[in-house]
Short mmCIF file of C-alpha atoms and ligand atoms in Angstrom, two decimals:
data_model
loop_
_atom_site.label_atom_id
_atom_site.label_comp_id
_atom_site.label_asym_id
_atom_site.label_seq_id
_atom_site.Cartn_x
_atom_site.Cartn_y
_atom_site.Cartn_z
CA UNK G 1280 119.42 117.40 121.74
CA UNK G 1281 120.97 114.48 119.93
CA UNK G 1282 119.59 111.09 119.29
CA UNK G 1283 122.05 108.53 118.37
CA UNK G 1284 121.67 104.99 118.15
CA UNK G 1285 124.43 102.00 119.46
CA UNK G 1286 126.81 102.28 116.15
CA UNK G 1287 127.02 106.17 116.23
CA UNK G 1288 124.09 107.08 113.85
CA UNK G 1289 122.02 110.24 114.01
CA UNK G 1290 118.92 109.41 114.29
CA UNK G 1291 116.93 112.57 113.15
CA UNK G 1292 114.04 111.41 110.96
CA UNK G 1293 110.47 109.83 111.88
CA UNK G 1294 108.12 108.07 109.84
CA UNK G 1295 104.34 108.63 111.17
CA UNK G 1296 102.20 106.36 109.95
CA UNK G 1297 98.08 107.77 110.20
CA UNK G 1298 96.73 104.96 108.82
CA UNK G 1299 97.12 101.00 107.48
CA UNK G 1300 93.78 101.67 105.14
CA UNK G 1301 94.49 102.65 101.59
CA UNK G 1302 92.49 102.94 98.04
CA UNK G 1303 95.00 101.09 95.99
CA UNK G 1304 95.98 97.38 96.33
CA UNK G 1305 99.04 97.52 94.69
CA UNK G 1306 100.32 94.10 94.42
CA UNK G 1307 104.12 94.25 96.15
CA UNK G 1308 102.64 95.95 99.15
CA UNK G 1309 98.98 94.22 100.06
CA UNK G 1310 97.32 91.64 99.58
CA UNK G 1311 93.93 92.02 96.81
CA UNK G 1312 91.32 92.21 99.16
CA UNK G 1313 93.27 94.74 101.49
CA UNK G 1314 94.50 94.03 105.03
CA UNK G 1315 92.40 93.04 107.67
CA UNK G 1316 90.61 96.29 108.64
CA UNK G 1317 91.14 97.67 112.50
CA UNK G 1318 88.84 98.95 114.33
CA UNK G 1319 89.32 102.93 115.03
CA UNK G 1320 89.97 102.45 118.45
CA UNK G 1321 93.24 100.44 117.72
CA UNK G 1322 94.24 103.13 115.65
CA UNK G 1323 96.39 106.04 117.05
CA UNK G 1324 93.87 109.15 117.86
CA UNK G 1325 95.26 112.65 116.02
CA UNK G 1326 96.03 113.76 119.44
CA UNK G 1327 98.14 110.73 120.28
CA UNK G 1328 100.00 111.13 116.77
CA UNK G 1329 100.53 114.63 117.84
CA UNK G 1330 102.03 113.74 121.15
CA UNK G 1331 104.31 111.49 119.91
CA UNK G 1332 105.67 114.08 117.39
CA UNK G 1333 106.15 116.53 119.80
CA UNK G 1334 107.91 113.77 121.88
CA UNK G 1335 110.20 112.86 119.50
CA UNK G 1336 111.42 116.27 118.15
CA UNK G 1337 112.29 116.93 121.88
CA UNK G 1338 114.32 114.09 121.35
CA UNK G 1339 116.03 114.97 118.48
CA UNK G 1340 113.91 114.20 115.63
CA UNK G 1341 114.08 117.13 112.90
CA UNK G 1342 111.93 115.61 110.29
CA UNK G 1343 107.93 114.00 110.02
CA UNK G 1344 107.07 111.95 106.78
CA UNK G 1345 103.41 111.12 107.30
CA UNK G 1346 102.73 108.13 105.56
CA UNK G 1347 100.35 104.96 105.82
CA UNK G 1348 98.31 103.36 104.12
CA UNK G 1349 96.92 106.07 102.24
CA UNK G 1350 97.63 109.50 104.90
CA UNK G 1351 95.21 111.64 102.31
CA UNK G 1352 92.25 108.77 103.01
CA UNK G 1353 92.56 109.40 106.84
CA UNK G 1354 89.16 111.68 107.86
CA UNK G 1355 90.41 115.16 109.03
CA UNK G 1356 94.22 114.52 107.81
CA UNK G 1357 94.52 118.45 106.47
CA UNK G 1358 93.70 119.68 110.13
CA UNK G 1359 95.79 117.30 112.03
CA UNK G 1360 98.70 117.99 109.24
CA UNK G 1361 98.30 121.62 110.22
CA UNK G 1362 98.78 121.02 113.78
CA UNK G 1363 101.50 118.76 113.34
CA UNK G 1364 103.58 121.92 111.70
CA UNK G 1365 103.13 123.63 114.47
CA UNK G 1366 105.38 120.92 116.49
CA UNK G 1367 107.88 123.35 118.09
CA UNK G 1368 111.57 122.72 117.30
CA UNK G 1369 109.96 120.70 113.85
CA UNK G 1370 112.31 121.46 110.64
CA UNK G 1371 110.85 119.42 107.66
CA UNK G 1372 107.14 117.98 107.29
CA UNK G 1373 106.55 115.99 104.47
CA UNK G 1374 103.93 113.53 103.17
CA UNK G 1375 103.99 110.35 100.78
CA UNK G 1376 100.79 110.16 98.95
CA UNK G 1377 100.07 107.84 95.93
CA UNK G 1378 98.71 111.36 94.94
CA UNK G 1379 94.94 109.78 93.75
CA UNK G 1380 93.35 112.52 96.15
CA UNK G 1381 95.94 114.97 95.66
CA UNK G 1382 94.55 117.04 92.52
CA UNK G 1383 91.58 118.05 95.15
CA UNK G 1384 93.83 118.28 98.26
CA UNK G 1385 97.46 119.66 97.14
CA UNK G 1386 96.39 123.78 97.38
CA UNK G 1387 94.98 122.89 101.24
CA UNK G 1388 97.95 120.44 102.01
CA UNK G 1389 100.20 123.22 101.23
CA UNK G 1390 98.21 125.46 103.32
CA UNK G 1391 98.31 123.27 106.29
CA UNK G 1392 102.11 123.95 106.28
CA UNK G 1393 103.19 120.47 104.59
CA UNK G 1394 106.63 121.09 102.80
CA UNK G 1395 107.38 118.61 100.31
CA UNK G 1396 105.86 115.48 98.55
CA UNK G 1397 106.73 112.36 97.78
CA UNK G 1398 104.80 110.70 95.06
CA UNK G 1399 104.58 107.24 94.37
CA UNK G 1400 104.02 106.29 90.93
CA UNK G 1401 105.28 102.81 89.22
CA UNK G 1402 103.99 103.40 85.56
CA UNK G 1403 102.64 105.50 83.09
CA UNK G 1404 101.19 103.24 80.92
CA UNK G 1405 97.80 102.77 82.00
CA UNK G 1406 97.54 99.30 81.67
CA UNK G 1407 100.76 98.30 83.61
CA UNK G 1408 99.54 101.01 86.66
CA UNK G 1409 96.42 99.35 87.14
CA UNK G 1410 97.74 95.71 86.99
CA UNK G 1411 100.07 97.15 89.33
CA UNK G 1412 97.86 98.99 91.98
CA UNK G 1413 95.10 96.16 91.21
CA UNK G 1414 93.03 98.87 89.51
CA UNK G 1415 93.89 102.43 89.79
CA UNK G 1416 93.69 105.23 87.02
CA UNK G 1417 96.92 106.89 86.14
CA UNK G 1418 95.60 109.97 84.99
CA UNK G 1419 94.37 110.86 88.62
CA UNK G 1420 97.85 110.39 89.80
CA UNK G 1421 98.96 112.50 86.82
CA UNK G 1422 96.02 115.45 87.96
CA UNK G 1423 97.73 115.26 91.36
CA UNK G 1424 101.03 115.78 90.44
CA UNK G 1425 99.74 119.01 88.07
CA UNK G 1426 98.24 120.43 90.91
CA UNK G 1427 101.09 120.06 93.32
CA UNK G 1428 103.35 121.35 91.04
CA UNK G 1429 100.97 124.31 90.59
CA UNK G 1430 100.62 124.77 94.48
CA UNK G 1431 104.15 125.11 94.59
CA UNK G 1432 105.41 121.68 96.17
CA UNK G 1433 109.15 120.49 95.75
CA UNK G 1434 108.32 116.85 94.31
CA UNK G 1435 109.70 113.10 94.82
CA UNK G 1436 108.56 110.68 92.24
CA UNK G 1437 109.49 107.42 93.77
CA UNK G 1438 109.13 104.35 91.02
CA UNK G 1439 109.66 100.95 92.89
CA UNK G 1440 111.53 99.27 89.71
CA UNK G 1441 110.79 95.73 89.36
CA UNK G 1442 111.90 93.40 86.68
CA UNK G 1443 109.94 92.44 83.63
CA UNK G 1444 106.92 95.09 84.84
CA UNK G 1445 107.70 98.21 84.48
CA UNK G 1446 111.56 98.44 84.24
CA UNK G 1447 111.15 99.14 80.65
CA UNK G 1448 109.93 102.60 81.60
CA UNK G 1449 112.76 103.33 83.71
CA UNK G 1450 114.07 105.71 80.39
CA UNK G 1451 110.77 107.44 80.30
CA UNK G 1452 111.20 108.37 83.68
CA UNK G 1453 114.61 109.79 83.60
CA UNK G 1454 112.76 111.86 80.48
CA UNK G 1455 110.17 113.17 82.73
CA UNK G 1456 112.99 115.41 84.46
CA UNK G 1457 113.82 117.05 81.52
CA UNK G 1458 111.23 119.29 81.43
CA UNK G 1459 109.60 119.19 84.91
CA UNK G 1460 111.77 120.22 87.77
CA UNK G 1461 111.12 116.79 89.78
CA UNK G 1462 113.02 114.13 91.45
CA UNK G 1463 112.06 110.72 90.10
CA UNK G 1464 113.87 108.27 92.22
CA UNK G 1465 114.46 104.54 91.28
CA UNK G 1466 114.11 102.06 94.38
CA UNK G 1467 114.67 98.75 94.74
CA UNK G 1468 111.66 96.54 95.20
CA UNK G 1469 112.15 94.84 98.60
CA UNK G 1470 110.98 91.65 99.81
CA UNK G 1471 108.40 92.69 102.33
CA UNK G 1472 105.45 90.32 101.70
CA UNK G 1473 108.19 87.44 101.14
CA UNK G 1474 106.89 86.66 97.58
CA UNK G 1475 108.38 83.43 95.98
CA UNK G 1476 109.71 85.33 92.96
CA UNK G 1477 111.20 88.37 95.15
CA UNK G 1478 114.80 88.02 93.87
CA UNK G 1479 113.87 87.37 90.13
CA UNK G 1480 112.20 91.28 90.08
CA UNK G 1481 114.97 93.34 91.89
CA UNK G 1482 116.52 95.47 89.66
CA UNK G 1483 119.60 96.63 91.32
CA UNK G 1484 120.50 100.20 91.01
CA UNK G 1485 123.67 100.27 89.37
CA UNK G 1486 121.57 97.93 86.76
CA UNK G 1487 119.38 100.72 86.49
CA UNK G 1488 121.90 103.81 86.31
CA UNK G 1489 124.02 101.55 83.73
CA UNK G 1490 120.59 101.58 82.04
CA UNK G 1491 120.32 104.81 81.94
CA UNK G 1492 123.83 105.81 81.22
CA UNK G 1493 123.02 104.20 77.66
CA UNK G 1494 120.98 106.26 76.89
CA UNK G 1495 121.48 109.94 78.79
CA UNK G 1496 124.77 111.20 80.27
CA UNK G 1497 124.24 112.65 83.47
CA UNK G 1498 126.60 113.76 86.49
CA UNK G 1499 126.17 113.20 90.38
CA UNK G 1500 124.04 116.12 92.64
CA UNK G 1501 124.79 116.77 96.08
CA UNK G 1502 122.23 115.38 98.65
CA UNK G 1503 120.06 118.11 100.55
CA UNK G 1504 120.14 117.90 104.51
CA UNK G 1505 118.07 115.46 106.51
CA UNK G 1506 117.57 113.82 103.11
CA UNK G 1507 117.23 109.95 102.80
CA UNK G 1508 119.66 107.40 101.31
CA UNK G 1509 119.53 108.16 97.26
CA UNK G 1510 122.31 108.81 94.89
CA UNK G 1511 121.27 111.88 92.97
CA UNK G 1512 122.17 112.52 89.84
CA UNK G 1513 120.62 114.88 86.86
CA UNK G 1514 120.79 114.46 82.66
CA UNK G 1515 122.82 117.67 81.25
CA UNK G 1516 120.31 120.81 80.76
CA UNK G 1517 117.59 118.58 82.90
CA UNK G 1518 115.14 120.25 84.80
CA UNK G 1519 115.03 117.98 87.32
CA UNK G 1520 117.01 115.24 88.90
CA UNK G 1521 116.96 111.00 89.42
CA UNK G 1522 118.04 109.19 92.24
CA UNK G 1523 118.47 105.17 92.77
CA UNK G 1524 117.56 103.91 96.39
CA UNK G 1525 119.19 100.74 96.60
CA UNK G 1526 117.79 99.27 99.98
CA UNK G 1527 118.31 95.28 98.62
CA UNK G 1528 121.91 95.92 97.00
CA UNK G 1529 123.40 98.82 98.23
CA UNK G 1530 124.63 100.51 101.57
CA UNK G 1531 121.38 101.82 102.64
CA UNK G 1532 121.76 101.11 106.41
CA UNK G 1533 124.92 102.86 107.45
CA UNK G 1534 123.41 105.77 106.48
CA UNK G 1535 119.75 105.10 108.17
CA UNK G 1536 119.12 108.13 109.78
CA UNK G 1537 115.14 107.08 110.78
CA UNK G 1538 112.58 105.67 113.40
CA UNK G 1539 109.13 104.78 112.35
CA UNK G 1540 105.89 104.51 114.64
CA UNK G 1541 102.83 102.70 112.87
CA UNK G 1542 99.05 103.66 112.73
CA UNK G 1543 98.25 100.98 116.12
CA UNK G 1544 101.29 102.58 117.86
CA UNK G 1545 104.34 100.31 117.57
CA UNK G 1546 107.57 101.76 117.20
CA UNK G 1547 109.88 100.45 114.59
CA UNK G 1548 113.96 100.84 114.41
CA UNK G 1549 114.13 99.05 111.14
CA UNK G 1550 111.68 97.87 108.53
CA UNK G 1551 113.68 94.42 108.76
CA UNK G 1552 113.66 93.70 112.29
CA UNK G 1553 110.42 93.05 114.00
CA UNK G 1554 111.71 94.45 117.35
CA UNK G 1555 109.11 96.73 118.37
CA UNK G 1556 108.08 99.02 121.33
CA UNK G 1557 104.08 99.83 121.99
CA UNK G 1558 103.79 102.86 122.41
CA UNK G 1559 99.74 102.78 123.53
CA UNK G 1560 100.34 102.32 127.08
CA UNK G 1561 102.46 105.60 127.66
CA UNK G 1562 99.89 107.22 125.65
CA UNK G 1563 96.90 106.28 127.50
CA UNK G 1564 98.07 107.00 130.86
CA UNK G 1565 99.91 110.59 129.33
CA UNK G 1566 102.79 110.02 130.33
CA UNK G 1567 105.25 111.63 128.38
CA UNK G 1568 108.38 110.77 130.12
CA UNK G 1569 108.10 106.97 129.77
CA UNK G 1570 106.85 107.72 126.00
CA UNK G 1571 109.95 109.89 125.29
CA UNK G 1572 111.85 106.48 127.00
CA UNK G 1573 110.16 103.99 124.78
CA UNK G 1574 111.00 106.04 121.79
CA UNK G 1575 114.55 106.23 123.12
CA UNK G 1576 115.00 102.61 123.88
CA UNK G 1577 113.52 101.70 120.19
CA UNK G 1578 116.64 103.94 118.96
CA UNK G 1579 118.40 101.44 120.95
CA UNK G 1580 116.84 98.68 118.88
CA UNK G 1581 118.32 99.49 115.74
CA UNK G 1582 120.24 96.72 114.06
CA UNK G 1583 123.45 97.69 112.78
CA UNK G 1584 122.03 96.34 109.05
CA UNK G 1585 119.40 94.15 107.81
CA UNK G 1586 119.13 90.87 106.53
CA UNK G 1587 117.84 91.01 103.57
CA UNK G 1588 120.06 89.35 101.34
CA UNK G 1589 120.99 86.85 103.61
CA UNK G 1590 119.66 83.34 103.20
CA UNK G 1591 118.43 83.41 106.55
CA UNK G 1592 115.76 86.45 106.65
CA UNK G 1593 115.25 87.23 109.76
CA UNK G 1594 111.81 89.39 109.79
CA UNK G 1595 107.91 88.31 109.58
CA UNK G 1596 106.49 89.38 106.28
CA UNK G 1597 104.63 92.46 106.20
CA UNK G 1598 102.12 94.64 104.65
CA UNK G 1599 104.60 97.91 103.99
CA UNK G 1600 100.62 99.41 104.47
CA UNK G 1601 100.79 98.22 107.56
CA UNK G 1602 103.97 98.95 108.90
CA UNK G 1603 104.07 102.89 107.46
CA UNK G 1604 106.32 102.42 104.37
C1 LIG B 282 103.48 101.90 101.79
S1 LIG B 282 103.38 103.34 100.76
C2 LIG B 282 102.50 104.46 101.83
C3 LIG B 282 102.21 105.82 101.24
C4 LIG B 282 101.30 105.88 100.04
N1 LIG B 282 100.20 104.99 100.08
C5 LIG B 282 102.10 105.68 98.77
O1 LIG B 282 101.95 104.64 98.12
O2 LIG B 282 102.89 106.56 98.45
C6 LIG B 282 105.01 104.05 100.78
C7 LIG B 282 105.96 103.59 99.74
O3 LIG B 282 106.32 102.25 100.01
C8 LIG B 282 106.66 101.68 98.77
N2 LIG B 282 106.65 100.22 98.87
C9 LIG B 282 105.68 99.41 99.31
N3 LIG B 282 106.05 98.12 99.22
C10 LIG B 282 107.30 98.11 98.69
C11 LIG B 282 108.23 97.09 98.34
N4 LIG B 282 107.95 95.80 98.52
N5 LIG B 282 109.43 97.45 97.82
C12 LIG B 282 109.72 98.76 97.64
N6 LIG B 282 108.90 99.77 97.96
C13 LIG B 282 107.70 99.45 98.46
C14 LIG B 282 105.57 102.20 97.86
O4 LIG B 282 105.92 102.11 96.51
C15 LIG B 282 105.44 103.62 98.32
O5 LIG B 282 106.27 104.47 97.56
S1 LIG B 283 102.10 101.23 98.21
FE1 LIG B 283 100.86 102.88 99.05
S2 LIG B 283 99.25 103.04 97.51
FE2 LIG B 283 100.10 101.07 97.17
S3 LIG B 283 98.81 99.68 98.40
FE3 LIG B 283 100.62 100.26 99.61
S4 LIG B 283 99.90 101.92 100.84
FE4 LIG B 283 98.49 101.72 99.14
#
């Protein structure tokens, strides 16, 4: 089974959201004193997540990032997560963690059958991470990537680059995969909360790789299957590998491969295009026909690109917390 969407794209890849709670405020994703909490009854139940998984890889969907919020602040995540690998027909299961749990949780996440992780990680100065995540220690993220290298995890390191904050580390990230066989990727910082100053902190990638090609000379890497839109590339004798996401500058959308369904049950074609399908009704009654529809007719939904460069956005800020970035 095949899933396309109206301008021929495979659509093979679903973004779960578990939850919009989180234990980091950074500042380009949520406002300081966090979004305004749900009750747990307007959140999706594990069993609901579940059927919706096994929904959409009937469809056609081949790989589950869970993501939130925070997925590794969710109550019970490890034994939903092992469930969830048991979806039939399910290639890839991965997670996106900002990793402050993960020195405690990576040997059981493993266990539960997750695959790979993506870690998100801005800084590694101390100062600049916390004024970035409002807070947060660095050397907890730093613990949880130790320990998921040690438990045997392939590993993203995604760095949202942003101008005059941390872009002056983007060399001492491209360092990092010298020695540790990791994929730091560079993405664009994207205009989701609508700040004022949006366009003065973008970065664009080919910026960034010129950047880098001042200082390292490195050669292009082939992209794995089902992966998302980065340009890989790895330094001569690296361990590792970088990759530049450039969802503000570059061609990101023809090559959009992914769905997303939110922690309250709305399904999303597009970050950028507040078209939406609930999913909650199909759910409640069990119906799994008209839920395997509504995920269908979101497919349907999927703008051919977004707007976000134009002058005339055309999307309602949002929380990416909220919304299962
Ligand atoms: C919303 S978080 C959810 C998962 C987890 N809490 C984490 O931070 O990895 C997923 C990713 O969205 C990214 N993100 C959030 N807001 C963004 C923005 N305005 N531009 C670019 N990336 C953003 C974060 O950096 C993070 O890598
Ligand atoms: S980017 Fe991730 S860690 Fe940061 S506030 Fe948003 S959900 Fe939390």
């Amino acid at each position: 089974m095949e899933l396309t969407d109206t301008f021929g794209r495979t659509i093979n890849y679903l973004r779960l959201s578990v939850t919009d709670r989180c234990n980091m405020r950074c500042v380009y994703c949520m406002p300081a004193e966090g979004l305004p909490l749900r009750s747990h009854r307007e959140i999706l139940s594990y069993e609901d997540l579940l059927s919706i998984a096994r929904t959409a890889v009937s469809l056609g969907i081949e790989k589950i990032r869970v993501t939130g919020g925070e997925p590794l602040v969710r109550k019970g995540i490890l034994g939903f997560l092992a469930q969830l690998a048991e979806t039939p027909g399910l290639r890839q299961l991965v997670l996106t963690t900002n990793a402050l749990h993960l020195a405690e949780m990576a040997e059981s996440l493993k266990f539960a059958g997750v695959q790979r992780l993506n870690i998100s990680l801005d800084s590694l100065k101390p100062a600049t991470f916390s004024a970035i995540t409002r807070g947060a220690d660095v050397s907890r993220v730093m613990a949880g990537i130790d320990a998921a290298e040690r438990a045997g995890f392939p590993l993203k390191i995604n760095m949202v680059v942003m101008n005059g904050i941390n872009d002056d580390e983007i060399l001492d990230f491209v360092a990092m995969t010298m020695d540790r066989a990791v994929t730091v990727r560079f993405i664009e910082y994207m205009p989701a909360i609508k700040a004022t100053d949006w366009e003065s902190r973008v970065v664009p990638g080919d910026t960034i790789l010129e950047r880098i090609a001042e200082r390292f000379s490195f050669k292009s890497e082939a992209r794995e299957s089902l992966a998302g839109p980065a340009r890989i590339f790895s330094v001569d004798g690296a361990a590792g590998t970088f990759g530049i996401i450039s969802p503000v500058t570059g061609h990101f959308c023809e090559e959009c491969n992914r769905i997303r369904v939110t922690a309250a049950g709305r399904a999303r074609s597009c970050l950028f295009s507040d078209r939406e399908v609930d999913l909650k009704p199909f759910l409640a009654i069990g119906d799994d026909r008209a839920l395997a529809a509504a995920l269908r007719q979101v497919v349907t939904f999927k703008p051919r690109r977004h707007l976000l460069t134009e002058a005339e956005q055309q999307f309602t800020p949002f929380a990416m917390a909220a919304l299962g970035g």
